[in-house]
PDB file of C-alpha atoms in Angstrom:
ATOM      1  CA  ASP A   1       0.050   0.083   0.031  1.00  0.00           C
ATOM      2  CA  SER A   2       1.591   3.309  -1.197  1.00  0.00           C
ATOM      3  CA  GLY A   3      -0.615   5.405   1.189  1.00  0.00           C
ATOM      4  CA  VAL A   4      -1.969   7.468  -1.744  1.00  0.00           C
ATOM      5  CA  THR A   5      -5.711   7.040  -2.035  1.00  0.00           C
ATOM      6  CA  GLN A   6      -7.815   7.459  -5.276  1.00  0.00           C
ATOM      7  CA  THR A   7     -11.482   7.126  -5.567  1.00  0.00           C
ATOM      8  CA  PRO A   8     -13.387   5.952  -7.437  1.00  0.00           C
ATOM      9  CA  LYS A   9     -11.406   2.881  -8.702  1.00  0.00           C
ATOM     10  CA  HIS A  10     -13.686   2.328 -11.587  1.00  0.00           C
ATOM     11  CA  LEU A  11     -16.022   4.857 -13.437  1.00  0.00           C
ATOM     12  CA  ILE A  12     -18.160   4.318 -16.442  1.00  0.00           C
ATOM     13  CA  THR A  13     -19.929   7.282 -17.924  1.00  0.00           C
ATOM     14  CA  ALA A  14     -21.386   8.665 -21.280  1.00  0.00           C
ATOM     15  CA  THR A  15     -19.749  10.841 -23.791  1.00  0.00           C
ATOM     16  CA  GLY A  16     -20.439  14.414 -22.912  1.00  0.00           C
ATOM     17  CA  GLN A  17     -20.672  13.910 -19.273  1.00  0.00           C
ATOM     18  CA  ARG A  18     -18.341  15.444 -16.430  1.00  0.00           C
ATOM     19  CA  VAL A  19     -16.659  13.438 -13.843  1.00  0.00           C
ATOM     20  CA  THR A  20     -14.313  14.228 -10.825  1.00  0.00           C
ATOM     21  CA  LEU A  21     -11.582  12.120  -9.683  1.00  0.00           C
ATOM     22  CA  ARG A  22     -10.257  12.298  -6.170  1.00  0.00           C
ATOM     23  CA  CYS A  23      -6.888  11.769  -4.625  1.00  0.00           C
ATOM     24  CA  SER A  24      -5.654  11.882  -1.094  1.00  0.00           C
ATOM     25  CA  PRO A  25      -1.838  12.017  -1.001  1.00  0.00           C
ATOM     26  CA  ARG A  26       0.378  10.225   1.685  1.00  0.00           C
ATOM     27  CA  SER A  27       0.412  11.893   4.997  1.00  0.00           C
ATOM     28  CA  GLY A  28       2.969  14.923   4.925  1.00  0.00           C
ATOM     29  CA  ASP A  29       3.271  14.882   1.067  1.00  0.00           C
ATOM     30  CA  LEU A  30       2.896  18.281  -0.335  1.00  0.00           C
ATOM     31  CA  SER A  31       3.284  17.557  -3.964  1.00  0.00           C
ATOM     32  CA  VAL A  32       0.574  15.824  -6.060  1.00  0.00           C
ATOM     33  CA  TYR A  33       0.878  14.974  -9.620  1.00  0.00           C
ATOM     34  CA  TRP A  34      -1.821  13.505 -12.004  1.00  0.00           C
ATOM     35  CA  TYR A  35      -0.871  11.216 -14.876  1.00  0.00           C
ATOM     36  CA  GLN A  36      -3.068   9.485 -17.642  1.00  0.00           C
ATOM     37  CA  GLN A  37      -2.243   5.998 -18.965  1.00  0.00           C
ATOM     38  CA  SER A  38      -3.696   4.952 -22.225  1.00  0.00           C
ATOM     39  CA  LEU A  39      -2.928   2.256 -24.669  1.00  0.00           C
ATOM     40  CA  ASP A  40      -2.000   4.749 -27.503  1.00  0.00           C
ATOM     41  CA  GLN A  41      -0.182   7.439 -25.623  1.00  0.00           C
ATOM     42  CA  GLY A  42       1.418   5.603 -22.678  1.00  0.00           C
ATOM     43  CA  LEU A  43       2.045   7.290 -19.257  1.00  0.00           C
ATOM     44  CA  GLN A  44       1.613  11.079 -19.824  1.00  0.00           C
ATOM     45  CA  PHE A  45       1.937  13.840 -17.292  1.00  0.00           C
ATOM     46  CA  LEU A  46      -1.031  15.997 -16.838  1.00  0.00           C
ATOM     47  CA  ILE A  47      -0.598  18.391 -13.995  1.00  0.00           C
ATOM     48  CA  GLN A  48       1.404  18.859 -10.553  1.00  0.00           C
ATOM     49  CA  TYR A  49       0.212  20.849  -7.555  1.00  0.00           C
ATOM     50  CA  TYR A  50       2.465  21.879  -4.683  1.00  0.00           C
ATOM     51  CA  ASN A  51       1.196  22.965  -1.413  1.00  0.00           C
ATOM     52  CA  GLY A  52      -2.099  24.191  -3.097  1.00  0.00           C
ATOM     53  CA  GLU A  53      -0.512  25.950  -5.906  1.00  0.00           C
ATOM     54  CA  GLU A  54      -0.179  24.787  -9.474  1.00  0.00           C
ATOM     55  CA  ARG A  55       3.401  24.135 -10.162  1.00  0.00           C
ATOM     56  CA  ALA A  56       3.653  22.573 -13.717  1.00  0.00           C
ATOM     57  CA  LYS A  57       1.521  21.611 -16.410  1.00  0.00           C
ATOM     58  CA  GLY A  58       1.808  18.727 -19.017  1.00  0.00           C
ATOM     59  CA  ASN A  59      -0.421  17.599 -21.938  1.00  0.00           C
ATOM     60  CA  ILE A  60      -3.597  18.432 -20.073  1.00  0.00           C
ATOM     61  CA  LEU A  61      -6.570  19.263 -22.343  1.00  0.00           C
ATOM     62  CA  GLU A  62      -8.498  22.351 -21.717  1.00  0.00           C
ATOM     63  CA  ARG A  63     -11.821  20.216 -20.867  1.00  0.00           C
ATOM     64  CA  PHE A  64      -9.774  18.997 -17.984  1.00  0.00           C
ATOM     65  CA  SER A  65      -8.943  20.846 -14.813  1.00  0.00           C
ATOM     66  CA  ALA A  66      -7.491  20.177 -11.237  1.00  0.00           C
ATOM     67  CA  GLN A  67      -7.052  21.760  -7.932  1.00  0.00           C
ATOM     68  CA  GLN A  68      -5.584  20.932  -4.651  1.00  0.00           C
ATOM     69  CA  PHE A  69      -7.418  21.822  -1.485  1.00  0.00           C
ATOM     70  CA  PRO A  70      -6.119  23.172   1.922  1.00  0.00           C
ATOM     71  CA  ASP A  71      -6.009  19.696   3.186  1.00  0.00           C
ATOM     72  CA  LEU A  72      -3.865  18.769   0.373  1.00  0.00           C
ATOM     73  CA  HIS A  73      -6.212  16.289  -1.237  1.00  0.00           C
ATOM     74  CA  SER A  74      -6.663  16.929  -5.014  1.00  0.00           C
ATOM     75  CA  GLU A  75      -9.309  16.544  -7.499  1.00  0.00           C
ATOM     76  CA  LEU A  76      -9.134  16.039 -11.288  1.00  0.00           C
ATOM     77  CA  ASN A  77     -12.230  17.221 -13.174  1.00  0.00           C
ATOM     78  CA  LEU A  78     -12.834  15.906 -16.739  1.00  0.00           C
ATOM     79  CA  SER A  79     -15.607  17.485 -18.758  1.00  0.00           C
ATOM     80  CA  SER A  80     -17.381  17.003 -22.220  1.00  0.00           C
ATOM     81  CA  LEU A  81     -15.968  13.551 -22.040  1.00  0.00           C
ATOM     82  CA  GLU A  82     -14.925  11.717 -25.358  1.00  0.00           C
ATOM     83  CA  LEU A  83     -14.371   8.118 -26.123  1.00  0.00           C
ATOM     84  CA  GLY A  84     -10.733   8.811 -26.323  1.00  0.00           C
ATOM     85  CA  ASP A  85     -10.549  10.085 -22.685  1.00  0.00           C
ATOM     86  CA  SER A  86     -10.971   6.383 -21.585  1.00  0.00           C
ATOM     87  CA  ALA A  87      -7.916   5.603 -19.581  1.00  0.00           C
ATOM     88  CA  LEU A  88      -6.279   4.811 -16.214  1.00  0.00           C
ATOM     89  CA  TYR A  89      -5.670   8.085 -14.392  1.00  0.00           C
ATOM     90  CA  PHE A  90      -3.114   7.971 -11.637  1.00  0.00           C
ATOM     91  CA  CYS A  91      -2.442  10.420  -8.831  1.00  0.00           C
ATOM     92  CA  ALA A  92       1.027  10.554  -7.185  1.00  0.00           C
ATOM     93  CA  SER A  93       2.523  12.414  -4.415  1.00  0.00           C
ATOM     94  CA  SER A  94       5.910  13.008  -2.959  1.00  0.00           C
ATOM     95  CA  VAL A  95       7.101  14.777   0.170  1.00  0.00           C
ATOM     96  CA  GLU A  96       8.799  17.418  -1.803  1.00  0.00           C
ATOM     97  CA  ALA A  97       9.095  18.214  -5.425  1.00  0.00           C
ATOM     98  CA  ARG A  98      12.366  16.413  -5.874  1.00  0.00           C
ATOM     99  CA  ALA A  99      11.478  13.169  -4.110  1.00  0.00           C
ATOM    100  CA  GLU A 100      10.295   9.975  -5.519  1.00  0.00           C
ATOM    101  CA  ALA A 101       6.548   9.901  -6.186  1.00  0.00           C
ATOM    102  CA  PHE A 102       4.289   7.131  -4.911  1.00  0.00           C
ATOM    103  CA  PHE A 103       1.317   6.286  -6.863  1.00  0.00           C
ATOM    104  CA  GLY A 104      -2.323   5.500  -6.103  1.00  0.00           C
ATOM    105  CA  GLN A 105      -4.084   2.582  -7.534  1.00  0.00           C
ATOM    106  CA  GLY A 106      -5.616   4.645 -10.266  1.00  0.00           C
ATOM    107  CA  THR A 107      -9.105   5.425 -11.549  1.00  0.00           C
ATOM    108  CA  ARG A 108     -10.178   3.408 -14.732  1.00  0.00           C
ATOM    109  CA  LEU A 109     -12.419   5.677 -16.570  1.00  0.00           C
ATOM    110  CA  THR A 110     -14.367   4.022 -19.363  1.00  0.00           C
ATOM    111  CA  VAL A 111     -16.336   6.489 -21.733  1.00  0.00           C
ATOM    112  CA  VAL A 112     -19.190   4.852 -23.503  1.00  0.00           C
TER     113      VAL A 112
ATOM    114  CA  ALA B   1      13.343  17.910 -23.538  1.00  0.00           C
ATOM    115  CA  GLN B   2      13.621  14.597 -21.661  1.00  0.00           C
ATOM    116  CA  LYS B   3      13.413  11.281 -23.190  1.00  0.00           C
ATOM    117  CA  ILE B   4      13.391   7.606 -22.050  1.00  0.00           C
ATOM    118  CA  THR B   5      13.940   4.664 -24.350  1.00  0.00           C
ATOM    119  CA  GLN B   6      13.130   1.075 -23.348  1.00  0.00           C
ATOM    120  CA  THR B   7      13.874  -1.167 -26.318  1.00  0.00           C
ATOM    121  CA  GLN B   8      12.576  -4.395 -24.896  1.00  0.00           C
ATOM    122  CA  PRO B   9       8.919  -4.666 -25.247  1.00  0.00           C
ATOM    123  CA  GLY B  10       8.657  -8.201 -23.752  1.00  0.00           C
ATOM    124  CA  MET B  11      11.092 -10.506 -21.923  1.00  0.00           C
ATOM    125  CA  PHE B  12      10.721 -14.145 -20.767  1.00  0.00           C
ATOM    126  CA  VAL B  13      12.939 -15.328 -17.829  1.00  0.00           C
ATOM    127  CA  GLN B  14      13.277 -18.493 -16.131  1.00  0.00           C
ATOM    128  CA  GLU B  15      12.457 -18.548 -12.428  1.00  0.00           C
ATOM    129  CA  LYS B  16      15.597 -17.936 -10.070  1.00  0.00           C
ATOM    130  CA  GLU B  17      17.493 -16.305 -12.891  1.00  0.00           C
ATOM    131  CA  ALA B  18      18.843 -12.681 -12.933  1.00  0.00           C
ATOM    132  CA  VAL B  19      17.256 -10.403 -15.414  1.00  0.00           C
ATOM    133  CA  THR B  20      18.417  -6.945 -16.779  1.00  0.00           C
ATOM    134  CA  LEU B  21      15.791  -4.482 -18.156  1.00  0.00           C
ATOM    135  CA  ASP B  22      17.253  -1.772 -20.491  1.00  0.00           C
ATOM    136  CA  CYS B  23      16.604   1.772 -20.369  1.00  0.00           C
ATOM    137  CA  THR B  24      18.391   4.756 -21.810  1.00  0.00           C
ATOM    138  CA  TYR B  25      17.837   8.396 -21.405  1.00  0.00           C
ATOM    139  CA  ASP B  26      18.325  11.726 -22.903  1.00  0.00           C
ATOM    140  CA  THR B  27      18.533  15.113 -21.103  1.00  0.00           C
ATOM    141  CA  SER B  28      20.643  18.205 -21.498  1.00  0.00           C
ATOM    142  CA  ASP B  29      20.100  18.860 -17.563  1.00  0.00           C
ATOM    143  CA  PRO B  30      23.012  17.894 -15.337  1.00  0.00           C
ATOM    144  CA  SER B  31      20.714  17.348 -12.374  1.00  0.00           C
ATOM    145  CA  TYR B  32      18.183  14.627 -12.666  1.00  0.00           C
ATOM    146  CA  GLY B  33      16.699  11.549 -11.146  1.00  0.00           C
ATOM    147  CA  LEU B  34      16.068   8.051 -12.562  1.00  0.00           C
ATOM    148  CA  PHE B  35      13.262   5.796 -11.327  1.00  0.00           C
ATOM    149  CA  TRP B  36      11.841   2.216 -12.069  1.00  0.00           C
ATOM    150  CA  TYR B  37       8.206   1.456 -11.285  1.00  0.00           C
ATOM    151  CA  LYS B  38       6.581  -1.958 -11.577  1.00  0.00           C
ATOM    152  CA  GLN B  39       2.920  -2.333 -12.831  1.00  0.00           C
ATOM    153  CA  PRO B  40       1.255  -5.693 -12.111  1.00  0.00           C
ATOM    154  CA  SER B  41      -1.859  -6.869 -13.985  1.00  0.00           C
ATOM    155  CA  SER B  42      -3.796  -5.308 -11.212  1.00  0.00           C
ATOM    156  CA  GLY B  43      -2.723  -1.874 -12.411  1.00  0.00           C
ATOM    157  CA  GLU B  44      -1.122  -0.189  -9.573  1.00  0.00           C
ATOM    158  CA  MET B  45       2.289   1.535 -10.098  1.00  0.00           C
ATOM    159  CA  ILE B  46       4.846   0.418  -7.355  1.00  0.00           C
ATOM    160  CA  PHE B  47       8.123   2.381  -6.938  1.00  0.00           C
ATOM    161  CA  LEU B  48      11.194   0.238  -7.166  1.00  0.00           C
ATOM    162  CA  ILE B  49      14.311   2.168  -6.980  1.00  0.00           C
ATOM    163  CA  TYR B  50      15.783   5.526  -7.493  1.00  0.00           C
ATOM    164  CA  GLN B  51      19.099   6.978  -8.719  1.00  0.00           C
ATOM    165  CA  GLY B  52      20.288  10.451  -8.627  1.00  0.00           C
ATOM    166  CA  SER B  53      22.499  11.948 -11.210  1.00  0.00           C
ATOM    167  CA  TYR B  54      25.150  12.884  -8.714  1.00  0.00           C
ATOM    168  CA  ASP B  55      25.105   9.625  -6.806  1.00  0.00           C
ATOM    169  CA  GLN B  56      28.297   8.001  -6.945  1.00  0.00           C
ATOM    170  CA  GLN B  57      27.260   4.516  -6.217  1.00  0.00           C
ATOM    171  CA  ASN B  58      24.610   2.329  -7.957  1.00  0.00           C
ATOM    172  CA  ALA B  59      21.291   2.205  -6.172  1.00  0.00           C
ATOM    173  CA  THR B  60      20.027  -1.138  -4.641  1.00  0.00           C
ATOM    174  CA  GLU B  61      16.979  -2.032  -3.005  1.00  0.00           C
ATOM    175  CA  GLY B  62      16.678  -5.659  -1.952  1.00  0.00           C
ATOM    176  CA  ARG B  63      16.616  -7.840  -5.069  1.00  0.00           C
ATOM    177  CA  TYR B  64      16.768  -4.790  -7.200  1.00  0.00           C
ATOM    178  CA  SER B  65      19.653  -2.723  -8.349  1.00  0.00           C
ATOM    179  CA  LEU B  66      20.214   0.038 -10.886  1.00  0.00           C
ATOM    180  CA  ASN B  67      23.194  -0.353 -13.205  1.00  0.00           C
ATOM    181  CA  PHE B  68      23.751   3.572 -13.718  1.00  0.00           C
ATOM    182  CA  GLN B  69      26.318   4.387 -16.609  1.00  0.00           C
ATOM    183  CA  LYS B  70      26.114   8.104 -16.810  1.00  0.00           C
ATOM    184  CA  ALA B  71      28.515   8.482 -19.890  1.00  0.00           C
ATOM    185  CA  ARG B  72      26.327   5.919 -21.810  1.00  0.00           C
ATOM    186  CA  LYS B  73      23.092   7.474 -20.428  1.00  0.00           C
ATOM    187  CA  SER B  74      21.764   4.170 -19.395  1.00  0.00           C
ATOM    188  CA  ALA B  75      20.055   3.113 -16.187  1.00  0.00           C
ATOM    189  CA  ASN B  76      19.387  -0.685 -16.386  1.00  0.00           C
ATOM    190  CA  LEU B  77      17.351  -2.294 -13.707  1.00  0.00           C
ATOM    191  CA  VAL B  78      18.665  -5.660 -12.345  1.00  0.00           C
ATOM    192  CA  ILE B  79      16.543  -8.063 -10.690  1.00  0.00           C
ATOM    193  CA  SER B  80      18.424 -10.946  -9.064  1.00  0.00           C
ATOM    194  CA  ALA B  81      16.874 -14.467  -8.238  1.00  0.00           C
ATOM    195  CA  SER B  82      13.615 -13.699 -10.131  1.00  0.00           C
ATOM    196  CA  GLN B  83      10.451 -14.868  -8.778  1.00  0.00           C
ATOM    197  CA  LEU B  84       6.862 -15.662 -10.246  1.00  0.00           C
ATOM    198  CA  GLY B  85       5.567 -12.514  -8.478  1.00  0.00           C
ATOM    199  CA  ASP B  86       8.114 -10.404 -10.604  1.00  0.00           C
ATOM    200  CA  SER B  87       5.883 -10.888 -13.786  1.00  0.00           C
ATOM    201  CA  ALA B  88       4.562  -7.389 -14.595  1.00  0.00           C
ATOM    202  CA  MET B  89       5.196  -4.254 -16.721  1.00  0.00           C
ATOM    203  CA  TYR B  90       8.344  -2.320 -15.814  1.00  0.00           C
ATOM    204  CA  PHE B  91       8.711   1.378 -16.525  1.00  0.00           C
ATOM    205  CA  CYS B  92      11.640   3.465 -16.406  1.00  0.00           C
ATOM    206  CA  ALA B  93      11.176   7.126 -15.726  1.00  0.00           C
ATOM    207  CA  MET B  94      13.101  10.301 -15.105  1.00  0.00           C
ATOM    208  CA  SER B  95      12.729  13.847 -13.812  1.00  0.00           C
ATOM    209  CA  ASN B  96      14.894  16.891 -13.912  1.00  0.00           C
ATOM    210  CA  PHE B  97      15.446  18.729 -10.654  1.00  0.00           C
ATOM    211  CA  GLY B  98      13.835  21.974 -12.109  1.00  0.00           C
ATOM    212  CA  ASN B  99      11.090  20.059 -13.435  1.00  0.00           C
ATOM    213  CA  GLU B 100       9.777  17.381 -11.346  1.00  0.00           C
ATOM    214  CA  LYS B 101       7.257  15.592 -13.452  1.00  0.00           C
ATOM    215  CA  LEU B 102       8.229  12.098 -14.443  1.00  0.00           C
ATOM    216  CA  THR B 103       8.720  11.157 -18.207  1.00  0.00           C
ATOM    217  CA  PHE B 104       8.133   7.426 -18.708  1.00  0.00           C
ATOM    218  CA  GLY B 105       9.412   4.973 -21.268  1.00  0.00           C
ATOM    219  CA  THR B 106       7.096   2.656 -22.949  1.00  0.00           C
ATOM    220  CA  GLY B 107       7.712  -0.141 -20.653  1.00  0.00           C
ATOM    221  CA  THR B 108       8.904  -3.853 -20.719  1.00  0.00           C
ATOM    222  CA  ARG B 109       6.647  -6.718 -19.939  1.00  0.00           C
ATOM    223  CA  LEU B 110       8.430  -9.325 -17.889  1.00  0.00           C
ATOM    224  CA  THR B 111       7.163 -12.727 -17.626  1.00  0.00           C
ATOM    225  CA  ILE B 112       8.789 -15.240 -15.347  1.00  0.00           C
ATOM    226  CA  ILE B 113       8.522 -18.784 -16.387  1.00  0.00           C
ATOM    227  CA  PRO B 114       8.319 -21.542 -13.758  1.00  0.00           C
TER     228      PRO B 114
END
């Protein structure tokens, strides 16, 4: 158990809908990262938050947004969902920005 | 820009043998970290081992060691005495110290044969 909790584990939704993925980092970790894993794109970095502030942005679509709350949990919001958004979404956390990141179990999103 | 290359899409290894998973990287930044993660069929990403670019010695964690050859820009993972539970996808990744996101390779699927 990495100590990073992601909910839900599985999500099935229709095209055009909006979903929210939730992540609770390991106790004491200030940095939260979101990654997307799909068959065609592999593992891609989406966005990073550090102590509530956005720190880095990767290949995140404009339809996607995220935030980190004062208690350090984070949410990834995906809207106007398309079939191609079906993927495994990982949250990871680290104690500081330079340390190794520990991953949650992922949320498997299926858009039908 | 950072790039990770894993050239072995799949490997089959006999149980109890040692196995080396290849990883080469490319970066112009002198300060970086190299990571290996294991992804079993259940899907979670398990951190295995870390090597910093300024570390003088190769990293080791139990049966895992990282063969770090800086001049060749390679960071191969060595698993000693392989076990059936080692069957999984293995990802090499790197981050630069000014940009902490991980860049992943395409992975190697390791299958341990009894």
